[in-house]
Each structure stands twice: as C-alpha cells, then as structure tokens.
CSV table of C-alpha atoms and ligand atoms in Angstrom, one decimal:
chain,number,residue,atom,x,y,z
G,719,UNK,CA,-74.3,-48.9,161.8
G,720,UNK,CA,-70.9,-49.3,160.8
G,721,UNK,CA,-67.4,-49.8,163.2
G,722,UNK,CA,-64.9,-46.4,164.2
G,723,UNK,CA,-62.6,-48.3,162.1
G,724,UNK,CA,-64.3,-46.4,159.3
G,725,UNK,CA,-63.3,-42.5,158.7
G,726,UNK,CA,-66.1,-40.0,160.4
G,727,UNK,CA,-68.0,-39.3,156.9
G,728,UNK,CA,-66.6,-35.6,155.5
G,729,UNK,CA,-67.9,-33.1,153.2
G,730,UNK,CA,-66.2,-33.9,150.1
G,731,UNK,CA,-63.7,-30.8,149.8
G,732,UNK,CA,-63.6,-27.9,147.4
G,733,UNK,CA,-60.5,-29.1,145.2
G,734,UNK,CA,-62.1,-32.5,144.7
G,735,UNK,CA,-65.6,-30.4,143.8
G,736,UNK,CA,-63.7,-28.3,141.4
G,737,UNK,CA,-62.4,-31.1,140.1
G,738,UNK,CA,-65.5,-32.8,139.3
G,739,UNK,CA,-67.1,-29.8,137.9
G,740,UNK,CA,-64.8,-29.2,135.3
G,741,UNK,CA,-63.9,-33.1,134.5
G,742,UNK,CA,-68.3,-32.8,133.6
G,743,UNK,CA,-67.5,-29.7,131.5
G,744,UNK,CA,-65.5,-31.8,129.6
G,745,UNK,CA,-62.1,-29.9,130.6
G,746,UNK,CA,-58.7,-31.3,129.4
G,747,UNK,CA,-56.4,-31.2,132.7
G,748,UNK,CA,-53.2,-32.2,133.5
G,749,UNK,CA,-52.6,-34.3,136.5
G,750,UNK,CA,-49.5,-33.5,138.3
G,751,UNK,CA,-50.8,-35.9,140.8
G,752,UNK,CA,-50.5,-39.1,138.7
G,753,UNK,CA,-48.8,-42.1,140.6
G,754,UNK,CA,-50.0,-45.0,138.6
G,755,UNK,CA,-47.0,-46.1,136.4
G,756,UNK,CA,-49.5,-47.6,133.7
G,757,UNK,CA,-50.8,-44.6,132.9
G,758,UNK,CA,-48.0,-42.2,132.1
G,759,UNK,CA,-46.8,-43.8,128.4
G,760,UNK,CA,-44.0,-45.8,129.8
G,761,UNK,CA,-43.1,-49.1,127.6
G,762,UNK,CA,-43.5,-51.9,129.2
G,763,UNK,CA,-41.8,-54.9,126.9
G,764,UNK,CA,-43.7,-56.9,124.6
G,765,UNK,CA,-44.5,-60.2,126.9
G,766,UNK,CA,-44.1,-59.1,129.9
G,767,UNK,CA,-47.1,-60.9,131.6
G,768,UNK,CA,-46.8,-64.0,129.4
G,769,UNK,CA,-45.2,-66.2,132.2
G,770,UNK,CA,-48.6,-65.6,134.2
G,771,UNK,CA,-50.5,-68.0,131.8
G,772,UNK,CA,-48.1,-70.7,132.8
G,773,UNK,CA,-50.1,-73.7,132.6
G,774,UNK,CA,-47.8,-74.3,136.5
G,775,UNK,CA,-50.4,-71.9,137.5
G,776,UNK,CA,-53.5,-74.3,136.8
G,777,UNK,CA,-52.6,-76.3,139.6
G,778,UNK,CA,-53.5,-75.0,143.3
G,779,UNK,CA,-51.2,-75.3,145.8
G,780,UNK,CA,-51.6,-73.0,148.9
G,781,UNK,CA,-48.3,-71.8,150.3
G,782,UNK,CA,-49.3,-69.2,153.2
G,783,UNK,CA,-45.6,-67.7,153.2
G,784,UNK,CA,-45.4,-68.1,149.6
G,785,UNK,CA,-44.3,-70.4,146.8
G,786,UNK,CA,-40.7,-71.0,147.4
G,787,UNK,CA,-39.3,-70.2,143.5
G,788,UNK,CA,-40.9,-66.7,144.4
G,789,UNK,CA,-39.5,-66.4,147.8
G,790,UNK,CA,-36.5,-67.5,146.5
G,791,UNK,CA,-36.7,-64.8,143.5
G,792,UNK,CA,-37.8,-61.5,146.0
G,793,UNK,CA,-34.9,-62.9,148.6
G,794,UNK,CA,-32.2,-62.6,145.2
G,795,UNK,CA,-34.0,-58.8,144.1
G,796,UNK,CA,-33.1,-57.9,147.2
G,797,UNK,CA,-29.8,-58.7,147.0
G,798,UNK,CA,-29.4,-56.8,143.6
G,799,UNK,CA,-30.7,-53.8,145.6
G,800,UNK,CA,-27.3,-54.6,148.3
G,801,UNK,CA,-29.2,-55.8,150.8
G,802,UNK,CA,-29.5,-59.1,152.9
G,803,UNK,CA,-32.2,-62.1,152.7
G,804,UNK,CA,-33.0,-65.0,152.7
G,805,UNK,CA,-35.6,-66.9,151.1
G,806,UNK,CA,-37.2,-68.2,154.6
G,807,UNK,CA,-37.4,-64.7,155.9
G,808,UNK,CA,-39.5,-63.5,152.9
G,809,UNK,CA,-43.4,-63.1,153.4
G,810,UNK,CA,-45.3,-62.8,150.0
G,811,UNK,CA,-48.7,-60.5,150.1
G,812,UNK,CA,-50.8,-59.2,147.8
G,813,UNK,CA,-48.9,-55.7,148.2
G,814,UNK,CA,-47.6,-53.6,150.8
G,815,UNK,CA,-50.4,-51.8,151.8
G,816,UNK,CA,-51.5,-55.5,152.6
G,817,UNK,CA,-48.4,-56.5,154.4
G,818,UNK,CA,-49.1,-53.3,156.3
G,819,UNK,CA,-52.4,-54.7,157.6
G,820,UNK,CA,-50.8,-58.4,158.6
G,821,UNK,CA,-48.0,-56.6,160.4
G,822,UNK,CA,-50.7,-54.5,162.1
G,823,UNK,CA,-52.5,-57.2,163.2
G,824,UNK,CA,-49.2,-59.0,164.1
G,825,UNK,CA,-48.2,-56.7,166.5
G,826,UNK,CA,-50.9,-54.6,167.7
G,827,UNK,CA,-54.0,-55.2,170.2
G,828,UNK,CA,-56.8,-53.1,169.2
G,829,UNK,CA,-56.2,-49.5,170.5
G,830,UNK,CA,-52.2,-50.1,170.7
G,831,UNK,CA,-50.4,-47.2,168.4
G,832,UNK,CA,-47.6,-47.2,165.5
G,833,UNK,CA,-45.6,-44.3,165.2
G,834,UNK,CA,-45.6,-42.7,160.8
G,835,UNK,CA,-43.7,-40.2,159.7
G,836,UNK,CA,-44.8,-36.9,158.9
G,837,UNK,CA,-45.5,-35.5,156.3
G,838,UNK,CA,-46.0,-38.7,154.7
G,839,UNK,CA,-48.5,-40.8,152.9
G,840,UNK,CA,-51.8,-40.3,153.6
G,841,UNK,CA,-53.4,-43.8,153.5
G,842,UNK,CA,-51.0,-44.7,156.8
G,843,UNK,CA,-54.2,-42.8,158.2
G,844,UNK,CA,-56.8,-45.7,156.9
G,845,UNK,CA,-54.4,-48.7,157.0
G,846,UNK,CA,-54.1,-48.1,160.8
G,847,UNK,CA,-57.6,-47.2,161.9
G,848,UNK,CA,-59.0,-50.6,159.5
G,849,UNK,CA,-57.3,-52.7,161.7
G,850,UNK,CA,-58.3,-50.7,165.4
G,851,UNK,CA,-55.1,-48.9,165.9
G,852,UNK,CA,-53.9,-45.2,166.5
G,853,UNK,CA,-51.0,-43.7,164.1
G,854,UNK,CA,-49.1,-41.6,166.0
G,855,UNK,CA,-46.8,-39.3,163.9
G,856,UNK,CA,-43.4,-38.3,163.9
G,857,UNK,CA,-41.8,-35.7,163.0
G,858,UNK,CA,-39.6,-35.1,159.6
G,859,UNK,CA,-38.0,-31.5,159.7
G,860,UNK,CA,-36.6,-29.9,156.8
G,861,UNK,CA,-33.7,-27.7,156.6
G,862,UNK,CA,-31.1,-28.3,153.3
G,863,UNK,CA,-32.5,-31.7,153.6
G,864,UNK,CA,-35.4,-34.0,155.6
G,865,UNK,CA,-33.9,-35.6,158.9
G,866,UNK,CA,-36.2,-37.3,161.6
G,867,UNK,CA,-36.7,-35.4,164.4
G,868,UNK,CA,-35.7,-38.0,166.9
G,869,UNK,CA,-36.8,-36.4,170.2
G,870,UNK,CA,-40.7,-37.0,168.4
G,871,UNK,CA,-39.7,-40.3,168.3
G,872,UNK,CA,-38.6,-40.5,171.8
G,873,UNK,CA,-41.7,-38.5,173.2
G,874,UNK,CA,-44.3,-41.5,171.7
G,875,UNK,CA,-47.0,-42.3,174.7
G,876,UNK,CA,-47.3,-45.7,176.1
G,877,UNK,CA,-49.0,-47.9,174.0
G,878,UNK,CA,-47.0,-48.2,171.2
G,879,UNK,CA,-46.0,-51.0,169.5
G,880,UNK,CA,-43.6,-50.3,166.0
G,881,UNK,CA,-42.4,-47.8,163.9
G,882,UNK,CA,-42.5,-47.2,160.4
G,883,UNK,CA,-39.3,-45.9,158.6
G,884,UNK,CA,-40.9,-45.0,154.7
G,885,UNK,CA,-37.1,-45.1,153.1
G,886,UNK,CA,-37.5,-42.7,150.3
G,887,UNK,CA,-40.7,-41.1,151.8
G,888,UNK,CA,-43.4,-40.3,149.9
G,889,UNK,CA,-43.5,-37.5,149.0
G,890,UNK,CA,-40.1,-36.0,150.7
G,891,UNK,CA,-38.3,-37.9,148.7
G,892,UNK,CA,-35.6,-38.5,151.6
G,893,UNK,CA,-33.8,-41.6,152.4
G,894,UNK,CA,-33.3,-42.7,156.5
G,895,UNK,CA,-29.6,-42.6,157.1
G,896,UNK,CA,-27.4,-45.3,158.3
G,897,UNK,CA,-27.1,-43.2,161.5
G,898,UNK,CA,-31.0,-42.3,162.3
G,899,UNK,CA,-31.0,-46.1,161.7
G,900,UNK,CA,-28.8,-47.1,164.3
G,901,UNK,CA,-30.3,-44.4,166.8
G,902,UNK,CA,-33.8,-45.4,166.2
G,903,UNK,CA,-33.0,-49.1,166.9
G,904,UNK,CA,-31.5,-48.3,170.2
G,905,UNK,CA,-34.6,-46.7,171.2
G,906,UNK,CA,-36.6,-49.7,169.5
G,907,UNK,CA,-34.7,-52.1,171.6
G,908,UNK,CA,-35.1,-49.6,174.6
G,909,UNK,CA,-38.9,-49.8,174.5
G,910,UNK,CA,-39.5,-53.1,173.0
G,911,UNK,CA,-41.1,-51.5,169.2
G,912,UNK,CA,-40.2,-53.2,166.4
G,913,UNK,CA,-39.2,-51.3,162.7
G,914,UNK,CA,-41.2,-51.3,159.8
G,915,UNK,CA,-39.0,-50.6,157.0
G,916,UNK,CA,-41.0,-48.9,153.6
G,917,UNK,CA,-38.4,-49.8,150.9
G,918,UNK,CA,-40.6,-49.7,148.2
G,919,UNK,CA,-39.2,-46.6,146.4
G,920,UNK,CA,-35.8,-47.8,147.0
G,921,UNK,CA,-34.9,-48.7,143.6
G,922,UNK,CA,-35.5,-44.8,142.6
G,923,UNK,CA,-32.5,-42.7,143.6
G,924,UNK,CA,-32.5,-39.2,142.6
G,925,UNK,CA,-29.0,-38.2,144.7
G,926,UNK,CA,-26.1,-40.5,144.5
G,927,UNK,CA,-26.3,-40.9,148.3
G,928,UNK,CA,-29.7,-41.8,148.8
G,929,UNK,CA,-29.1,-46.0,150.2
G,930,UNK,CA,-31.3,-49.0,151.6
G,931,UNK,CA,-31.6,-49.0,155.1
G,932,UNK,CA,-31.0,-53.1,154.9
G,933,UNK,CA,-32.6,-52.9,158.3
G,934,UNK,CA,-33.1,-56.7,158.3
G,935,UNK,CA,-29.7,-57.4,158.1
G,936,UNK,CA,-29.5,-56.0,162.5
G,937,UNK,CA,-29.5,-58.7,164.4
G,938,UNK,CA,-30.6,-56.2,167.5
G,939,UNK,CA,-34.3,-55.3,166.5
G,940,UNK,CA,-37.2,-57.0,165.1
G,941,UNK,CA,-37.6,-55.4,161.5
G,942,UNK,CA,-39.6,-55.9,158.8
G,943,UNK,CA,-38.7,-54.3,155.5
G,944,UNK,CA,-42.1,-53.8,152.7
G,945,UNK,CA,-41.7,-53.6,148.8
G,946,UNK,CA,-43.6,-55.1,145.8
G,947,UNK,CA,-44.0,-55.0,142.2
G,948,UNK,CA,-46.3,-52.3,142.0
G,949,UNK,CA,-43.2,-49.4,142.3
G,950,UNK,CA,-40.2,-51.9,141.7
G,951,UNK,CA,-41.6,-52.9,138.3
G,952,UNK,CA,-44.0,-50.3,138.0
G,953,UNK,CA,-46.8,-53.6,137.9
G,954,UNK,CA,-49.7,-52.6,140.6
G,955,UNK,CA,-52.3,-54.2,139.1
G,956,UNK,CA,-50.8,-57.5,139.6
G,957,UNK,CA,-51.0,-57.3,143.2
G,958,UNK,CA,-47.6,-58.9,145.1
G,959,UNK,CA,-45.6,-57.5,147.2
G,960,UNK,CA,-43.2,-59.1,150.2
G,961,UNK,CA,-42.3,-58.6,153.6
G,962,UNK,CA,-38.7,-59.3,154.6
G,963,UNK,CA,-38.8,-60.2,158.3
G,964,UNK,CA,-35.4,-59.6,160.3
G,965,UNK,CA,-33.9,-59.4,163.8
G,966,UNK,CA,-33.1,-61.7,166.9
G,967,UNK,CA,-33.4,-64.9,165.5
G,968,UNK,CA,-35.8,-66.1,168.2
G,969,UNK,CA,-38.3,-63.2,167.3
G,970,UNK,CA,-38.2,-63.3,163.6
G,971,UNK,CA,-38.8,-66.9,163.6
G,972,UNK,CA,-41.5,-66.3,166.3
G,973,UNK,CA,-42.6,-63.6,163.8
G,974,UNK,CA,-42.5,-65.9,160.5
G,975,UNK,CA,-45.0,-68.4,162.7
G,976,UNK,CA,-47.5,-65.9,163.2
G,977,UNK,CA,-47.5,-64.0,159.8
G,978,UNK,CA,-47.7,-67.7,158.3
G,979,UNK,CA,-51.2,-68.1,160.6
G,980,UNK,CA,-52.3,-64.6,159.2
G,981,UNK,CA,-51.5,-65.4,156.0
G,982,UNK,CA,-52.8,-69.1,155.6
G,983,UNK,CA,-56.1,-67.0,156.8
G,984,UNK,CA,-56.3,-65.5,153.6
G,985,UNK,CA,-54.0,-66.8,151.3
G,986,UNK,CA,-54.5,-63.5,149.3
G,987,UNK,CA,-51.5,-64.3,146.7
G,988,UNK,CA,-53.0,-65.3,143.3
G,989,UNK,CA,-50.7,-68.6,141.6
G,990,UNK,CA,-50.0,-67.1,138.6
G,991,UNK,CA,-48.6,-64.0,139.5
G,992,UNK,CA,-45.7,-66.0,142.1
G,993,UNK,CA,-45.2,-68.5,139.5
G,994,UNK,CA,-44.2,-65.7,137.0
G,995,UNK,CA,-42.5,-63.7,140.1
G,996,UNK,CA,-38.9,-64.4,139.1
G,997,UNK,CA,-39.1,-63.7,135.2
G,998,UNK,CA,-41.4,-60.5,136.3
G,999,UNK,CA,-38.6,-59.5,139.0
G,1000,UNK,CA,-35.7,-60.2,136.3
G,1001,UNK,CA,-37.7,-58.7,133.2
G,1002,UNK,CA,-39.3,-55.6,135.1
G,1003,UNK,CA,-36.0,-54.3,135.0
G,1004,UNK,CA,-35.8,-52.3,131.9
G,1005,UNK,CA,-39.4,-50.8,133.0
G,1006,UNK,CA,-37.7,-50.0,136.3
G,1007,UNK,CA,-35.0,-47.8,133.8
G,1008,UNK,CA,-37.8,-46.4,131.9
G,1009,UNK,CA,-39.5,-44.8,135.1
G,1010,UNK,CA,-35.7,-43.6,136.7
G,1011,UNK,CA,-35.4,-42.0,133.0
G,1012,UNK,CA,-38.8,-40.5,133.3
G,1013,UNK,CA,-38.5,-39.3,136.6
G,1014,UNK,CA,-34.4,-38.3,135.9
G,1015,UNK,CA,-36.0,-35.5,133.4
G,1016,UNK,CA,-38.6,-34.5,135.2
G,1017,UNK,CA,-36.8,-33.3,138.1
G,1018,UNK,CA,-34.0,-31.7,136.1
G,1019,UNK,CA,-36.9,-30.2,134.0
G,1020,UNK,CA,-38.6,-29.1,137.1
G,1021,UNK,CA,-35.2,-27.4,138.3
G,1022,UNK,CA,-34.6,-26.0,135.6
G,1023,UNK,CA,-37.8,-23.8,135.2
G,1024,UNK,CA,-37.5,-22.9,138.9
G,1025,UNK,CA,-34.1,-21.0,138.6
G,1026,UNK,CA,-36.9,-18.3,137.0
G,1027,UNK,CA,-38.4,-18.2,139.6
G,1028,UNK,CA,-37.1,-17.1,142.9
G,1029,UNK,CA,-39.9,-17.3,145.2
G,1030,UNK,CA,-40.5,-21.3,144.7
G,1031,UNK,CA,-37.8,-23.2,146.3
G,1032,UNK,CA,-37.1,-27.4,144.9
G,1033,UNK,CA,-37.1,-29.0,147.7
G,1034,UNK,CA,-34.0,-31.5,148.1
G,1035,UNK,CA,-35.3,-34.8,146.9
G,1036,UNK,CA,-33.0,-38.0,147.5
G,1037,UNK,CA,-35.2,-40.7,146.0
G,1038,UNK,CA,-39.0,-41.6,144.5
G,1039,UNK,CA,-41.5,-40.7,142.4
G,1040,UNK,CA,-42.3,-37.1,143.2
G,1041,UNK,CA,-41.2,-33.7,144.0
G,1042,UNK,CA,-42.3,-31.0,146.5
G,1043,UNK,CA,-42.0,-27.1,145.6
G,1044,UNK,CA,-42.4,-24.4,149.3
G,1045,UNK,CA,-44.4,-21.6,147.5
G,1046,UNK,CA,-44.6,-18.1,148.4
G,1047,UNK,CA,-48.0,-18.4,151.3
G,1048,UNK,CA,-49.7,-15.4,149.4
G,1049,UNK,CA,-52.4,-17.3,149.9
G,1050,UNK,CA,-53.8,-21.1,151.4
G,1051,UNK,CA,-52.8,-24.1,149.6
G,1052,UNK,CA,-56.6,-25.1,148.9
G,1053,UNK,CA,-56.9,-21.4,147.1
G,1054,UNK,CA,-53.9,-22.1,145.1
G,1055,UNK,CA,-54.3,-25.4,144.1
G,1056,UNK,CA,-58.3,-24.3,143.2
G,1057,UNK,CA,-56.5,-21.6,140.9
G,1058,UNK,CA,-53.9,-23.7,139.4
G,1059,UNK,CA,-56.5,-26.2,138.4
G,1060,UNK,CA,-59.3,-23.6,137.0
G,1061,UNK,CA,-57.1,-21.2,135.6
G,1062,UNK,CA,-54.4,-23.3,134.7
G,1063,UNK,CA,-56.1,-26.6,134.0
G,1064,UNK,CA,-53.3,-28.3,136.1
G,1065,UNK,CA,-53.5,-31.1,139.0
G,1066,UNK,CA,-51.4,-30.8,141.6
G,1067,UNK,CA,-51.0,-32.0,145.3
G,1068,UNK,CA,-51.2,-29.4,148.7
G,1069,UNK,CA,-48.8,-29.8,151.0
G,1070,UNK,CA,-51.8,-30.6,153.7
G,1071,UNK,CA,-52.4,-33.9,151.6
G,1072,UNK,CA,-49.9,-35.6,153.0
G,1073,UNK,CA,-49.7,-33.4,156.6
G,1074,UNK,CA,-46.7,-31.1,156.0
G,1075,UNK,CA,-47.3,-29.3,159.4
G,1076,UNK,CA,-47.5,-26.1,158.0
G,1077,UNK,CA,-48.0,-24.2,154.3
G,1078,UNK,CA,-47.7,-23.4,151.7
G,1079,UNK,CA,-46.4,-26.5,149.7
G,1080,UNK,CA,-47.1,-28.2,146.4
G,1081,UNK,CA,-46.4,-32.0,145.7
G,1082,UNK,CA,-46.0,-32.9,142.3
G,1083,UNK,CA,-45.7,-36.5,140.9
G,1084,UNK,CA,-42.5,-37.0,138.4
G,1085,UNK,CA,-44.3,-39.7,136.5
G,1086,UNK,CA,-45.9,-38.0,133.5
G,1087,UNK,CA,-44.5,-37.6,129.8
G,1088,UNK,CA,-41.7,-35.4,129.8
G,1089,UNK,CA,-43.2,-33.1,127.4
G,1090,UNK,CA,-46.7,-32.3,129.4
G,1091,UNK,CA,-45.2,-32.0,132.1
G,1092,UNK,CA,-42.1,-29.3,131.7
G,1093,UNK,CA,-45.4,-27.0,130.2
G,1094,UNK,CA,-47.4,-27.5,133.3
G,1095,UNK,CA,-45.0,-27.2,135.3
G,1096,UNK,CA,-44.1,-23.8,133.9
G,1097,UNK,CA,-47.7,-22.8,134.7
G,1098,UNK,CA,-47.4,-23.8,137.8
G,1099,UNK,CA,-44.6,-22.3,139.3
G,1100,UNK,CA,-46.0,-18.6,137.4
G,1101,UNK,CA,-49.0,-18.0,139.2
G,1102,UNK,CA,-47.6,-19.5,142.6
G,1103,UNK,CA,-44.3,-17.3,142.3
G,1104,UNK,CA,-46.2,-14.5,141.5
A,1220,PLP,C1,-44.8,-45.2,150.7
A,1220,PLP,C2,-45.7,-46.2,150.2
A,1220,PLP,N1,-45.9,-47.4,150.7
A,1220,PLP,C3,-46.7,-48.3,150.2
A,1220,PLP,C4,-47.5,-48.0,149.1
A,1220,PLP,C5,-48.4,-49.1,148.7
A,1220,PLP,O1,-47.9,-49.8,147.7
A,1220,PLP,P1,-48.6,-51.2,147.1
A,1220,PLP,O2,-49.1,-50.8,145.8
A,1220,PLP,O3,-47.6,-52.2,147.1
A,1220,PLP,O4,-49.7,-51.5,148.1
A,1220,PLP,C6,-47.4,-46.8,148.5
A,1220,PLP,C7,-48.3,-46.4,147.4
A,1220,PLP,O5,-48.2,-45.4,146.8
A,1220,PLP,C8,-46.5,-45.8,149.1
A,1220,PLP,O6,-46.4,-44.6,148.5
C-alpha cells in the first residue's frame, strides 16, 4: 500500500525491547544516548523566546528564501564562526534535516545517489530514501584520528549526484581538513557532484585544531553548507535552520532560483521564529557556552575514568556532542549494550547504530549533568573492560 520510500517494516530489536520492558517496570536508567539539549539541565536565560511574541510576527509576509533581517542575522553568525556569507546566499528551512530534503530534491532525479560518510548519522539512511534516492557511503578510517578514505570516494558508481561532508561528524567527532577539502573538490569538479557541507556541530570544538570547512567560500564547486538553531543554540524545538549556498557564481545563483521554487512550495519557516532569529542567534550564545562547558567535562571526565581501564580506548574526538569508546569484542555490541542497560541500568549507543563497519564500539552522548554521567560512565567502562 505504501511507496519503497518507506523502510521494509523490521522486527523491533532486542535493545529497544529491553528497553521497553524495564521503562514498564518502572526502572530508573540513565541515558548515555541523550542528544536533545533541553533535556539535560542546561540554563537557558530568562527571556530567551520573548522576541518570538513580537507583535512583527502578527503580520504574514511569505518570503520563500527567508525574511531578510534573518538572512541577514545567519549570514553575520557565520561570520563569527570565520567563515564567509552573504545574506543572498542564505536559504532559511525549518532545520537541517529539512534543508537536507530540498537539496535532495534540488539535485537528484529519483534513483540518482549521494555519497555519506560512514560511520555516521543514521537518519542520512531515511532522509535519502524519503525523497527516492540511494546513499552510498564513504568510508572514514580511524587510526590516531578519523580521515576520509578518499579512494571510497573516488570508487562512487555512476549515478551520483553530491556528497555530504558532516564537519564534526556525528558521532566521530572529527573535523574534514582543509586538505581532504581541497582533494574532494577536485574530484567534485571532476565528476560534476556538488558538496554538502554538515556544519552544524561546528561551534563545538573539543581539540584546538578542529576548524570550519568554509566550503562556500570556493569559488570551484557548487557547495552548500547546513546548520540551525537546534545544535548552535541548543533550540530544536523551534525549528530553523539555513543553508549557505556557494560556488561558481552562475551555479549558485542557478541554485538560489530553484531552492526559492522548493521553498515557496512549502514555505515551512514559521514568522515568529525569523523575526526573533537575530536576538535568538546573538542571545543563544551563552547557552552555546553552557553546552561546550557541559560537554568540556564530560570528555575530561570520561578520560579520566578510562586511564583505569586499559582495555577501552577514547577515541580521538575533535568536535560535537559525543564520544566513542573501542571496547574489548568479548562479546557483540547488542549483548553488551543489553548488559549494560539490565545490569547497569545505563543507555548507551552500539557502534552498529551509526554503521562503524566493524565492532565492538560504544557511542556515548556528552550532554548529560556532569554528575550522572562520570557515575555511569564508570559503570560502563567496568563490565566492558572486564
Ligand atoms: C550531523 C547532523 N546533521 C543534522 C542533524 C539535524 O539537525 P536539525 O535538528 O537541524 O534537523 C543532526 C541531528 O542530530 C545531526 O546529528
């Protein structure tokens, strides 16, 4: 009844059953997964969503790029960040997942493919396949520290149409380099792909080298860099985020025209949350400190309880929101993360999640208290280093 854009149905799996059977029993767990800013006791200041019941708002005016003020306002964030743009280049959407889709529809025909990195976030899986076309992945290797293994790149089939550069990855953690950068945008220009750039972790540096790709600021390849408010404030629920279209000037512009037709074809954007865009970009700042602080501690916390413990190996993580542990494979990542959760009462990630091409990893988010989460992750590296 329904289209292949949807997922094959699947049996639910046995962490996610676990998980419900002892959130029924009533069980207190901590979630080492948690990636929702809101919900992890970071202060927000007093009246920070007043400028959305600006009366400006009460007026409808449809803009399909965006109201200029809040063009205007994500073109100077991105400059704070070091990078180039210019109000005309920016694209507002609802968030980046939804820029995903526009750019998706911009520049594939159904069945065409896009090249993701892997391991990487999973819902690049769904985003794709919702609007008819094929991810093809990449490959990220680790040794000392993630690099893109370029000769994946190179071997993409016919067929495909842009790449996505997620610049700190979730969940690596890794920034792209200023080199894999200029090597991936010969072979864009070679085969005619343009870049999608995934900035939105950007702001969160964890090592002092760890820099914007400011992909948008080549003249030699179409690019388009993503970020919103949801991770550079730490606001999802207000739904905007922006796409900073770069490149040839004849393509960008070409570019703009179309994402403006996508656009004006939902004009998905509410009016109150652009006319408080700039005081929300300006403001969100000290709620962007909070969550570096958070995530600051957590890592050193999380490095610090792993010098007990041998066997578990921090991986090197540049920038973002979370951390990955390698784990002794004494046995599969579904078994331990099962154990970890009924033994341990603690929620974390598997590796497989997010299609680490081989085991035995754990992903854990950086966002909790600072308090709950140096206990847990005590617990967690015992019984996997065991
Ligand atoms: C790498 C990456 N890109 C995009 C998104 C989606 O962000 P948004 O809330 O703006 O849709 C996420 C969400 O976690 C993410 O991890």
């Amino acid at each position: 009844m329904f289209s292949r854009r949807l997922p094959p149905h699947t049996e639910t799996n046995a962490l996610t059953l676990a998980l419900d059977r002892l959130r029924a029993a009533g069980a207190a767990i901590v979630d080492l997964t948690e990636s929702n800013p809101t919900r992890v006791g970071i202060r927000y200041p007093e009246g920070l969503l007043g400028p959305l019941a600006d009366d400006r708002a009460l007026r409808y005016e449809p803009h399909p790029l965006g109201a200029p003020p809040a063009r205007a306002a994500v073109a100077e964030d991105q400059r704070r960040r070091g990078a180039q743009a210019e109000p005309q280049h920016v694209v507002l959407a609802a968030s980046s997942s939804e820029a995903y889709s526009w750019l998706f529809k911009l520049l594939c025909d159904p069945g065409d493919r896009v090249l993701v990195p892997r391991p990487s976030y999973p819902l690049f899986e769904h985003l794709t396949r919702l609007e008819g076309v094929c991810a093809e992945t990449y490959g990220l290797d680790y040794h000392g520290r993630w690099t893109i293994d370029l000769d994946s790149v190179a071997a993409a089939p016919a067929g495909t149409r842009a790449i996505v550069v997620v610049s700190p990855n979730n969940p690596t953690g890794s920034f792209v380099t200023a080199d894999e950068i200029a090597r991936l945008a010969e072979l864009c220009r070679a085969r005619g792909w343009a870049v999608v750039g995934d900035e939105v972790f950007a702001d969160y540096v964890l090592e002092a080298d760890g820099a914007l790709t400011d992909i948008a600021s080549r003249s030699d390849v179409l690019s388009f860099t993503l970020a919103g408010l949801s991770k550079t404030v730490g606001l999802p629920q207000l739904k905007l985020g922006w796409i900073i279209v770069g490149g040839p000037a004849a393509q960008r512009d070409a570019a703009l025209k179309a994402l403006e037709l996508i656009a004006d074809s939902f004009l998905s954007v509410s009016t109150p949350v652009q006319a408080a865009a700039p005081h929300l970009l300006r403001a969100g700042a000290t709620v962007r400190a909070a969550i570096q602080d958070r995530t600051v501690r957590n890592l050193h916390a999380l490095r610090a309880a792993a010098r007990r413990f041998p066997a578990c190996d921090v991986l090197r993580v540049e920038g973002g929101w979370s951390a990955v542990i390698r784990v002794p494979s004494t046995r599969s990542e579904e078994q331990l993360v099962i154990e970890l959760l009924e033994r341990e009462r603690v929620l974390v990630h598997p590796g497989y999640f997010f299609d680490f091409p081989r085991e035995a990893y754990l992903v854990l988010s950086l966002l909790p208290p600072d308090a709950v989460f140096a206990d847990a992750v005590a617990r967690v590296l015992r019984r996997a280093g065991e």
